[in-house]
């Protein structure tokens, strides 16, 4: 069974800090890696998508990287803000099957 | 239009009821997904439709019955559910490009409570 693990499970940082969220997977067969945020009780908002042929993607204060050989993706958030508080999920894409990571709950303290 | 819509937003049903969840997208996506999400857990894949055909069923109990009547619409028919089926049900869609595996777009979900 595919496993996708996110560490840490929870993170609390003061506003303004730069931070890194990790996503590790055991099965190296990957088509893409997508990062989402989810606010409590809400649906998922797509943040970044990295194709398997790419190394990284950037959007504003967010930068995501993918290293297939080590089975790892990281999401870097620069200059964190209270509005960044949410649960962050990575989604590993296979040809049709997809697997979500376990999630990281982020709290940014003003 | 990059929107996936889901109705209803909330649903409360008894264990003997029959109800349906609806998901719609008009982005021309030919892959559509149903996920189940319990509190404080990541979404779990239930079903995948590709070109209106069921391509993945993740051993979901038969009391959940998916249907894809056309390329824009995805239904999930519910019958004889159990209280442990209470969860947020999420729908997603994805375009089926030839050389890239494109991003999934998610709807806001239906919050289901089974009494």
XYZ file of N, CA and C in Angstrom:
675
model
N 0.852 -1.191 0.000
C 0.000 0.000 0.000
C 0.888 1.242 0.000
N 0.528 2.215 -0.842
C 1.297 3.457 -0.875
C 1.139 4.198 0.439
N 2.254 4.786 0.890
C 2.180 5.623 2.069
C 2.766 6.979 1.740
N 2.048 8.009 2.148
C 2.518 9.373 1.967
C 2.448 10.048 3.331
N 3.594 10.431 3.838
C 3.705 10.936 5.205
C 4.120 12.391 5.201
N 3.468 13.189 6.051
C 3.848 14.587 6.185
C 4.333 14.861 7.607
N 5.479 15.486 7.649
C 6.087 15.819 8.931
C 6.465 17.296 8.929
N 6.163 18.089 10.010
C 5.499 17.607 11.221
C 3.987 17.501 11.031
N 3.305 16.858 11.977
C 1.846 16.763 11.917
C 1.212 18.101 12.280
N 1.889 18.868 13.134
C 1.400 20.183 13.536
C 2.593 21.100 13.756
N 2.359 22.380 13.484
C 3.443 23.350 13.550
C 2.860 24.696 13.961
N 3.509 25.346 14.917
C 3.072 26.663 15.360
C 4.264 27.604 15.281
N 4.125 28.698 14.525
C 5.242 29.617 14.324
C 4.778 31.051 14.503
N 5.675 31.963 14.883
C 5.296 33.376 14.943
C 5.248 33.970 13.545
N 4.415 34.957 13.401
C 4.257 35.637 12.117
C 5.606 36.127 11.600
N 5.803 35.990 10.285
C 7.029 36.482 9.671
C 8.087 35.417 9.442
N 7.929 34.285 10.111
C 8.931 33.227 9.941
C 8.793 32.533 8.592
N 9.954 32.080 8.098
C 9.948 31.197 6.934
C 9.839 29.763 7.437
N 9.120 28.906 6.708
C 8.952 27.549 7.195
C 8.910 26.558 6.045
N 9.175 25.293 6.392
C 9.210 24.213 5.412
C 8.318 23.074 5.874
N 7.445 22.639 4.984
C 6.607 21.474 5.247
C 7.109 20.334 4.363
N 7.089 19.126 4.911
C 7.645 17.979 4.209
C 6.587 16.952 3.842
N 6.808 16.294 2.716
C 5.919 15.244 2.228
C 6.805 14.121 1.703
N 6.690 12.925 2.293
C 7.534 11.793 1.886
C 6.668 10.652 1.396
N 7.116 9.972 0.351
C 6.349 8.869 -0.190
C 7.258 7.673 -0.428
N 6.660 6.471 -0.298
C 7.448 5.242 -0.366
C 7.522 4.676 -1.783
N 6.527 4.964 -2.604
C 6.480 4.436 -3.960
C 7.005 5.501 -4.911
N 8.092 5.213 -5.607
C 8.730 6.230 -6.447
C 8.007 6.461 -7.778
N 7.000 5.617 -8.090
C 6.219 5.825 -9.316
C 5.302 7.019 -9.095
N 5.622 8.120 -9.749
C 4.870 9.349 -9.498
C 4.690 10.106 -10.790
N 3.489 10.629 -10.993
C 3.224 11.457 -12.149
C 3.311 12.931 -11.792
N 2.764 13.264 -10.611
C 2.908 14.638 -10.160
C 2.686 14.715 -8.664
N 2.930 15.884 -8.102
C 2.747 16.116 -6.675
C 2.040 17.461 -6.546
N 0.893 17.429 -5.889
C 0.096 18.647 -5.769
C -0.025 19.017 -4.299
N 0.120 20.301 -3.994
C -0.036 20.802 -2.638
C -1.353 21.569 -2.517
N -2.049 21.330 -1.387
C -3.317 21.986 -1.102
C -3.267 22.599 0.284
N -4.165 23.557 0.514
C -4.491 23.960 1.865
C -5.978 23.700 2.088
N -6.297 23.388 3.323
C -7.688 23.157 3.693
C -7.988 23.916 4.977
N -8.976 24.807 4.903
C -9.440 25.500 6.091
C -10.487 24.632 6.771
N -10.668 24.782 8.089
C -11.555 23.873 8.835
C -12.945 23.755 8.213
N -13.377 22.533 7.969
C -14.717 22.272 7.452
C -14.928 22.645 5.993
N -13.851 23.000 5.314
C -13.973 23.472 3.928
C -13.357 22.478 2.948
N -13.517 22.785 1.651
C -12.882 21.990 0.620
C -11.405 22.314 0.505
N -10.778 21.775 -0.535
C -9.340 21.932 -0.725
C -9.043 23.000 -1.763
N -8.067 23.850 -1.452
C -7.613 24.880 -2.380
C -6.250 24.479 -2.914
N -6.138 24.362 -4.228
C -4.869 23.973 -4.828
C -3.868 25.120 -4.727
N -2.643 24.795 -4.315
C -1.586 25.791 -4.179
C -0.570 25.681 -5.309
N -0.038 24.500 -5.491
C 1.012 24.292 -6.492
C 0.939 22.864 -7.005
N 1.325 22.692 -8.265
C 1.418 21.372 -8.882
C 2.802 21.232 -9.478
N 3.484 20.128 -9.158
C 4.777 19.844 -9.773
C 4.643 18.567 -10.585
N 4.941 18.653 -11.874
C 4.961 17.453 -12.706
C 6.209 16.636 -12.357
N 6.180 15.354 -12.679
C 7.303 14.478 -12.324
C 8.589 14.883 -13.034
N 8.462 15.592 -14.156
C 9.641 16.021 -14.913
C 10.226 17.332 -14.385
N 9.548 17.950 -13.421
C 9.993 19.239 -12.898
C 10.664 19.063 -11.541
N 11.447 20.066 -11.152
C 12.113 20.034 -9.848
C 11.415 20.949 -8.844
N 10.870 22.070 -9.349
C 10.194 22.969 -8.420
C 9.221 23.881 -9.142
N 8.319 24.457 -8.328
C 7.343 25.419 -8.809
C 7.218 26.525 -7.767
N 6.939 27.727 -8.238
C 6.827 28.872 -7.333
C 5.534 29.619 -7.622
N 4.905 30.094 -6.541
C 3.747 30.959 -6.667
C 3.759 31.922 -5.487
N 4.092 33.177 -5.768
C 4.130 34.159 -4.698
C 5.112 33.789 -3.611
N 4.606 33.665 -2.366
C 5.481 33.326 -1.226
C 5.710 31.822 -1.089
N 5.147 31.047 -1.990
C 5.233 29.593 -1.897
C 6.203 29.043 -2.931
N 6.977 28.046 -2.501
C 7.859 27.333 -3.409
C 7.799 25.861 -3.053
N 7.508 25.028 -4.050
C 7.453 23.594 -3.815
C 8.529 22.908 -4.650
N 9.163 21.919 -4.071
C 10.190 21.152 -4.782
C 9.838 19.674 -4.769
N 10.399 18.949 -5.715
C 10.162 17.512 -5.816
C 11.477 16.803 -6.098
N 11.787 15.806 -5.282
C 12.951 14.966 -5.490
C 12.466 13.527 -5.548
N 12.307 13.021 -6.761
C 11.749 11.676 -6.917
C 12.684 10.614 -6.370
N 13.987 10.822 -6.510
C 14.941 9.784 -6.099
C 14.896 9.541 -4.599
N 14.621 10.606 -3.837
C 14.549 10.433 -2.386
C 13.113 10.298 -1.904
N 12.139 10.380 -2.818
C 10.733 10.243 -2.449
C 10.270 11.367 -1.543
N 10.576 12.603 -1.942
C 10.280 13.706 -1.043
C 9.889 14.968 -1.812
N 8.920 15.682 -1.237
C 8.575 17.009 -1.714
C 8.542 17.945 -0.513
N 8.941 19.188 -0.734
C 8.862 20.177 0.331
C 8.075 21.387 -0.151
N 7.344 22.003 0.766
C 6.641 23.252 0.514
C 7.254 24.306 1.417
N 7.817 25.329 0.800
C 8.452 26.421 1.527
C 7.502 27.619 1.521
N 7.234 28.141 2.714
C 6.386 29.327 2.838
C 7.256 30.440 3.400
N 7.371 31.517 2.646
C 8.185 32.654 3.093
C 7.324 33.664 3.825
N 7.927 34.289 4.813
C 7.278 35.392 5.547
C 5.843 35.041 5.921
N 5.689 34.029 6.735
C 4.359 33.504 7.065
C 3.454 34.576 7.666
N 2.144 34.417 7.405
C 1.122 35.360 7.878
C 0.031 34.582 8.599
N -0.710 35.236 9.500
C -1.805 34.528 10.183
C -2.796 33.880 9.212
N -3.004 34.498 8.051
C -3.911 33.938 7.049
C -3.420 32.638 6.431
N -2.162 32.280 6.674
C -1.619 31.012 6.194
C -2.038 29.849 7.100
N -2.627 30.145 8.232
C -3.043 29.089 9.165
C -4.091 28.202 8.497
N -3.795 26.935 8.426
C -4.662 25.958 7.740
C -3.982 24.592 7.856
N -4.660 23.572 7.340
C -4.006 22.269 7.195
C -3.504 22.149 5.760
N -2.259 21.728 5.622
C -1.632 21.594 4.312
C -1.513 20.115 3.965
N -1.957 19.791 2.767
C -1.971 18.394 2.322
C -1.216 18.267 1.009
N -0.425 17.217 0.881
C 0.177 16.907 -0.412
C -0.593 15.738 -1.029
N -0.649 15.693 -2.325
C -1.364 14.653 -3.062
C -0.423 14.072 -4.105
N -0.085 12.806 -3.933
C 0.807 12.136 -4.874
C -0.032 11.530 -5.981
N 0.253 11.904 -7.210
C -0.536 11.450 -8.350
C 0.136 10.314 -9.092
N -0.596 9.204 -9.239
C -0.185 8.122 -10.116
C -0.936 8.254 -11.409
N -0.958 7.202 -12.241
C -1.659 7.304 -13.521
C -3.147 7.591 -13.293
N -3.758 6.811 -12.411
C -5.124 7.140 -12.038
C -5.247 7.232 -10.526
N -4.528 6.351 -9.836
C -4.619 6.359 -8.378
C -3.867 7.540 -7.800
N -4.444 8.083 -6.758
C -3.813 9.197 -6.064
C -3.844 8.901 -4.569
N -2.876 9.460 -3.847
C -2.827 9.251 -2.404
C -2.492 10.557 -1.710
N -3.316 10.914 -0.730
C -3.050 12.109 0.060
C -2.041 11.812 1.150
N -1.255 12.824 1.494
C -0.418 12.754 2.664
C -1.241 12.902 3.924
N -0.573 12.698 5.063
C -1.261 12.701 6.354
C -1.603 14.091 6.843
N -1.012 15.122 6.238
C -1.369 16.507 6.559
C -0.490 17.146 7.617
N -0.306 18.469 7.492
C 0.363 19.278 8.511
C -0.556 20.431 8.867
N -0.885 20.527 10.157
C -1.729 21.636 10.623
C -0.819 22.778 11.043
N -0.942 23.898 10.349
C -0.092 25.060 10.591
C -0.863 26.157 11.305
N -0.245 26.695 12.345
C -0.797 27.869 13.013
C 0.262 28.957 13.008
N -0.086 30.114 12.458
C 0.819 31.261 12.452
C 0.286 32.268 13.464
N 1.090 32.548 14.462
C 0.653 33.386 15.582
C 1.012 34.844 15.322
N 0.017 35.754 15.435
C 0.307 37.189 15.165
C 1.300 37.753 16.172
N -14.033 29.168 -16.351
C -14.698 28.698 -15.141
C -13.933 27.497 -14.583
N -13.296 27.690 -13.414
C -12.515 26.603 -12.811
C -13.216 26.112 -11.554
N -14.521 25.949 -11.636
C -15.277 25.627 -10.446
C -15.894 24.237 -10.524
N -15.794 23.551 -9.390
C -16.512 22.292 -9.198
C -17.585 22.570 -8.147
N -18.832 22.304 -8.487
C -19.920 22.559 -7.543
C -20.454 21.243 -6.996
N -20.870 21.292 -5.734
C -21.443 20.109 -5.089
C -22.731 20.508 -4.371
N -23.732 19.661 -4.522
C -24.993 19.858 -3.807
C -25.453 18.536 -3.225
N -26.105 18.570 -2.060
C -26.276 19.749 -1.200
C -25.013 20.053 -0.412
N -24.984 21.171 0.297
C -23.845 21.491 1.158
C -23.875 20.625 2.405
N -25.065 20.415 2.936
C -25.250 19.608 4.134
C -26.377 18.614 3.878
N -26.250 17.429 4.471
C -27.290 16.408 4.334
C -27.352 15.599 5.616
N -28.563 15.496 6.157
C -28.796 14.642 7.318
C -29.763 13.556 6.871
N -29.413 12.310 7.115
C -30.271 11.220 6.673
C -30.299 10.104 7.701
N -31.408 9.377 7.708
C -31.529 8.217 8.563
C -30.954 6.997 7.865
N -30.749 5.948 8.621
C -30.107 4.743 8.082
C -30.961 4.031 7.037
N -32.267 4.341 6.976
C -33.123 3.669 5.992
C -33.376 4.531 4.757
N -32.864 5.750 4.783
C -33.127 6.665 3.669
C -32.292 6.337 2.441
N -32.770 6.861 1.296
C -31.971 6.879 0.063
C -31.808 8.333 -0.340
N -30.578 8.726 -0.564
C -30.291 10.081 -0.995
C -29.184 10.063 -2.037
N -28.960 11.215 -2.682
C -27.889 11.316 -3.677
C -27.117 12.607 -3.491
N -25.811 12.519 -3.713
C -24.953 13.692 -3.763
C -24.650 13.973 -5.233
N -24.542 15.268 -5.531
C -24.323 15.664 -6.919
C -23.071 16.519 -7.035
N -22.343 16.303 -8.120
C -21.125 17.057 -8.404
C -21.159 17.460 -9.870
N -20.793 18.717 -10.156
C -20.864 19.204 -11.527
C -19.651 20.073 -11.837
N -19.133 19.924 -13.046
C -18.057 20.797 -13.524
C -18.253 21.039 -15.008
N -17.859 22.251 -15.445
C -17.999 22.618 -16.852
C -16.665 23.047 -17.420
N -15.607 22.351 -16.982
C -14.260 22.655 -17.465
C -13.825 21.684 -18.557
N -14.724 20.764 -18.930
C -14.357 19.785 -19.947
C -13.462 18.681 -19.435
N -13.388 18.546 -18.098
C -12.552 17.499 -17.511
C -13.200 16.137 -17.695
N -12.383 15.138 -18.054
C -12.940 13.806 -18.293
C -12.560 12.814 -17.207
N -11.929 13.265 -16.145
C -11.661 12.419 -14.982
C -12.336 13.062 -13.776
N -13.114 12.273 -13.058
C -13.824 12.790 -11.888
C -13.688 11.808 -10.738
N -13.650 12.360 -9.524
C -13.289 11.585 -8.345
C -14.301 11.825 -7.222
N -14.518 10.799 -6.411
C -15.180 10.946 -5.111
C -14.186 10.571 -4.015
N -14.169 11.429 -2.964
C -13.358 11.185 -1.786
C -14.253 11.266 -0.549
N -13.826 10.563 0.494
C -14.467 10.656 1.800
C -13.429 11.175 2.781
N -13.837 12.162 3.592
C -12.912 12.713 4.575
C -13.548 12.732 5.953
N -12.954 11.988 6.883
C -13.372 12.021 8.277
C -12.615 13.144 8.972
N -13.160 13.549 10.127
C -12.573 14.672 10.855
C -11.105 14.423 11.194
N -10.291 15.414 10.940
C -8.874 15.419 11.263
C -8.074 14.349 10.518
N -8.620 13.886 9.407
C -7.938 12.896 8.568
C -7.831 13.426 7.145
N -6.882 12.921 6.355
C -6.850 13.337 4.952
C -7.978 12.673 4.164
N -8.325 13.222 3.008
C -9.340 12.573 2.169
C -8.880 11.185 1.727
N -9.837 10.279 1.622
C -9.564 8.924 1.123
C -10.294 8.739 -0.206
N -9.566 8.237 -1.188
C -10.161 8.021 -2.497
C -11.209 6.920 -2.430
N -12.370 7.194 -3.055
C -13.445 6.182 -3.129
C -13.560 5.649 -4.557
N -13.818 6.546 -5.494
C -14.076 6.154 -6.882
C -13.385 7.127 -7.831
N -13.006 6.586 -9.011
C -12.504 7.410 -10.100
C -13.264 7.044 -11.364
N -13.744 8.066 -12.051
C -14.342 7.888 -13.371
C -13.428 8.527 -14.407
N -13.208 7.781 -15.490
C -12.409 8.293 -16.589
C -13.223 8.130 -17.862
N -13.496 9.233 -18.531
C -14.342 9.216 -19.739
C -15.670 8.493 -19.457
N -16.256 8.871 -18.338
C -17.581 8.417 -17.923
C -17.638 6.927 -17.583
N -16.473 6.294 -17.473
C -16.447 4.877 -17.085
C -15.744 4.746 -15.730
N -16.287 3.894 -14.886
C -15.680 3.670 -13.577
C -14.344 2.952 -13.764
N -13.262 3.597 -13.327
C -11.953 2.984 -13.522
C -11.323 2.527 -12.215
N -11.715 3.135 -11.105
C -11.186 2.715 -9.810
C -12.316 2.707 -8.789
N -12.428 1.604 -8.069
C -13.334 1.484 -6.924
C -12.480 0.959 -5.793
N -12.264 1.797 -4.786
C -11.353 1.437 -3.705
C -12.054 0.579 -2.647
N -12.657 -0.520 -3.116
C -13.320 -1.468 -2.199
C -14.332 -0.770 -1.306
N -15.106 0.099 -1.920
C -16.116 0.850 -1.178
C -17.369 -0.022 -1.009
N -17.995 -0.003 0.183
C -19.211 -0.808 0.381
C -20.291 -0.469 -0.638
N -21.112 -1.456 -0.958
C -22.123 -1.290 -2.014
C -23.239 -0.329 -1.636
N -23.294 0.092 -0.378
C -24.301 1.092 -0.016
C -23.959 2.467 -0.619
N -22.754 2.604 -1.161
C -22.371 3.773 -1.944
C -22.349 3.362 -3.413
N -23.121 4.052 -4.239
C -23.212 3.681 -5.646
C -22.945 4.904 -6.515
N -21.799 4.958 -7.210
C -21.509 6.118 -8.037
C -22.171 6.003 -9.407
N -22.320 7.181 -10.021
C -22.905 7.218 -11.365
C -22.335 8.430 -12.086
N -21.979 8.264 -13.358
C -21.493 9.382 -14.160
C -22.342 9.450 -15.420
N -23.480 10.150 -15.376
C -24.406 10.145 -16.511
C -23.898 10.894 -17.740
N -23.014 11.863 -17.545
C -22.394 12.555 -18.677
C -21.066 13.153 -18.229
N -20.382 13.796 -19.133
C -19.002 14.224 -18.837
C -18.930 15.373 -17.829
N -20.066 15.983 -17.501
C -20.048 17.121 -16.574
C -20.569 16.775 -15.194
N -21.175 15.620 -15.063
C -21.946 15.325 -13.864
C -21.491 14.014 -13.216
N -21.417 14.048 -11.897
C -21.054 12.851 -11.137
C -21.981 12.779 -9.938
N -22.602 11.630 -9.763
C -23.507 11.426 -8.634
C -22.963 10.351 -7.702
N -23.378 10.442 -6.442
C -23.086 9.373 -5.486
C -24.393 9.049 -4.787
N -24.919 7.858 -5.083
C -26.194 7.430 -4.510
C -25.927 6.695 -3.204
N -26.724 7.064 -2.197
C -26.518 6.560 -0.845
C -27.734 5.773 -0.391
N -27.515 4.608 0.187
C -28.637 3.782 0.640
C -28.206 2.935 1.829
N -29.035 2.943 2.864
C -28.779 2.115 4.054
C -27.417 2.407 4.654
N -27.127 3.689 4.818
C -25.840 4.070 5.394
C -25.811 3.825 6.896
N -24.591 3.818 7.422
C -24.348 3.639 8.836
C -23.861 4.949 9.454
N -24.028 5.128 10.747
C -23.536 6.374 11.374
C -22.050 6.632 11.101
N -21.248 5.579 10.961
C -19.809 5.780 10.707
C -19.518 6.301 9.298
N -20.564 6.370 8.459
C -20.398 6.955 7.124
C -20.496 8.472 7.156
N -20.827 9.023 8.311
C -20.871 10.486 8.445
C -19.480 11.044 8.183
N -19.398 12.013 7.262
C -18.105 12.545 6.838
C -18.343 13.696 5.873
N -17.258 14.309 5.441
C -17.281 15.285 4.350
C -16.981 14.529 3.060
N -17.881 14.634 2.089
C -17.680 13.956 0.814
C -17.257 14.987 -0.223
N -16.092 14.755 -0.783
C -15.492 15.701 -1.714
C -15.475 15.125 -3.127
N -15.749 15.997 -4.066
C -15.684 15.650 -5.477
C -14.532 16.436 -6.101
N -13.877 15.860 -7.073
C -12.799 16.553 -7.771
C -12.831 16.183 -9.246
N -12.235 17.049 -10.064
C -12.126 16.730 -11.481
C -10.736 17.105 -11.977
N -10.369 16.526 -13.101
C -9.033 16.749 -13.660
C -9.101 16.602 -15.173
N -8.370 17.443 -15.868
C -8.306 17.272 -17.316
C -7.356 16.128 -17.634
N -7.585 15.481 -18.761
C -6.826 14.280 -19.105
C -5.904 14.588 -20.284
N -4.856 15.360 -20.009
C -3.880 15.697 -21.034
C -3.068 14.489 -21.422
N -2.553 14.501 -22.628
C -1.837 13.342 -23.140
C -0.495 13.147 -22.456
N 0.235 14.243 -22.252
C 1.606 14.109 -21.761
C 1.808 14.647 -20.363
N 0.787 15.180 -19.786
C 0.940 15.675 -18.422
C -0.195 15.142 -17.578
N 0.081 15.031 -16.319
C -0.942 14.618 -15.369
C -1.369 15.877 -14.656
N -2.553 16.356 -14.978
C -2.917 17.708 -14.574
C -3.514 17.770 -13.179
N -3.625 18.991 -12.680
C -4.032 19.174 -11.304
C -5.499 18.838 -11.119
N -5.812 18.448 -9.901
C -7.200 18.200 -9.534
C -7.807 19.472 -8.962
N -9.057 19.689 -9.322
C -9.835 20.795 -8.770
C -10.927 20.190 -7.892
N -11.042 20.715 -6.690
C -11.984 20.167 -5.722
C -13.199 21.059 -5.539
N -14.324 20.409 -5.284
C -15.512 21.115 -4.856
C -15.470 21.385 -3.364
N -16.452 22.132 -2.851
C -16.466 22.498 -1.425
C -16.898 21.344 -0.518
N -17.476 20.298 -1.096
C -17.854 19.150 -0.279
C -19.301 19.165 0.169
N -19.788 17.986 0.514
C -21.090 17.811 1.157
C -20.838 17.203 2.528
N -21.332 17.891 3.560
C -21.200 17.391 4.927
C -22.372 16.467 5.199
N -22.108 15.176 5.336
C -23.148 14.168 5.526
C -23.184 13.699 6.971
N -24.376 13.703 7.536
C -24.588 13.162 8.877
C -25.623 12.059 8.789
N -25.270 10.872 9.271
C -26.177 9.714 9.262
C -26.623 9.451 10.696
N -27.926 9.514 10.910
C -28.451 9.337 12.270
C -28.873 7.889 12.508
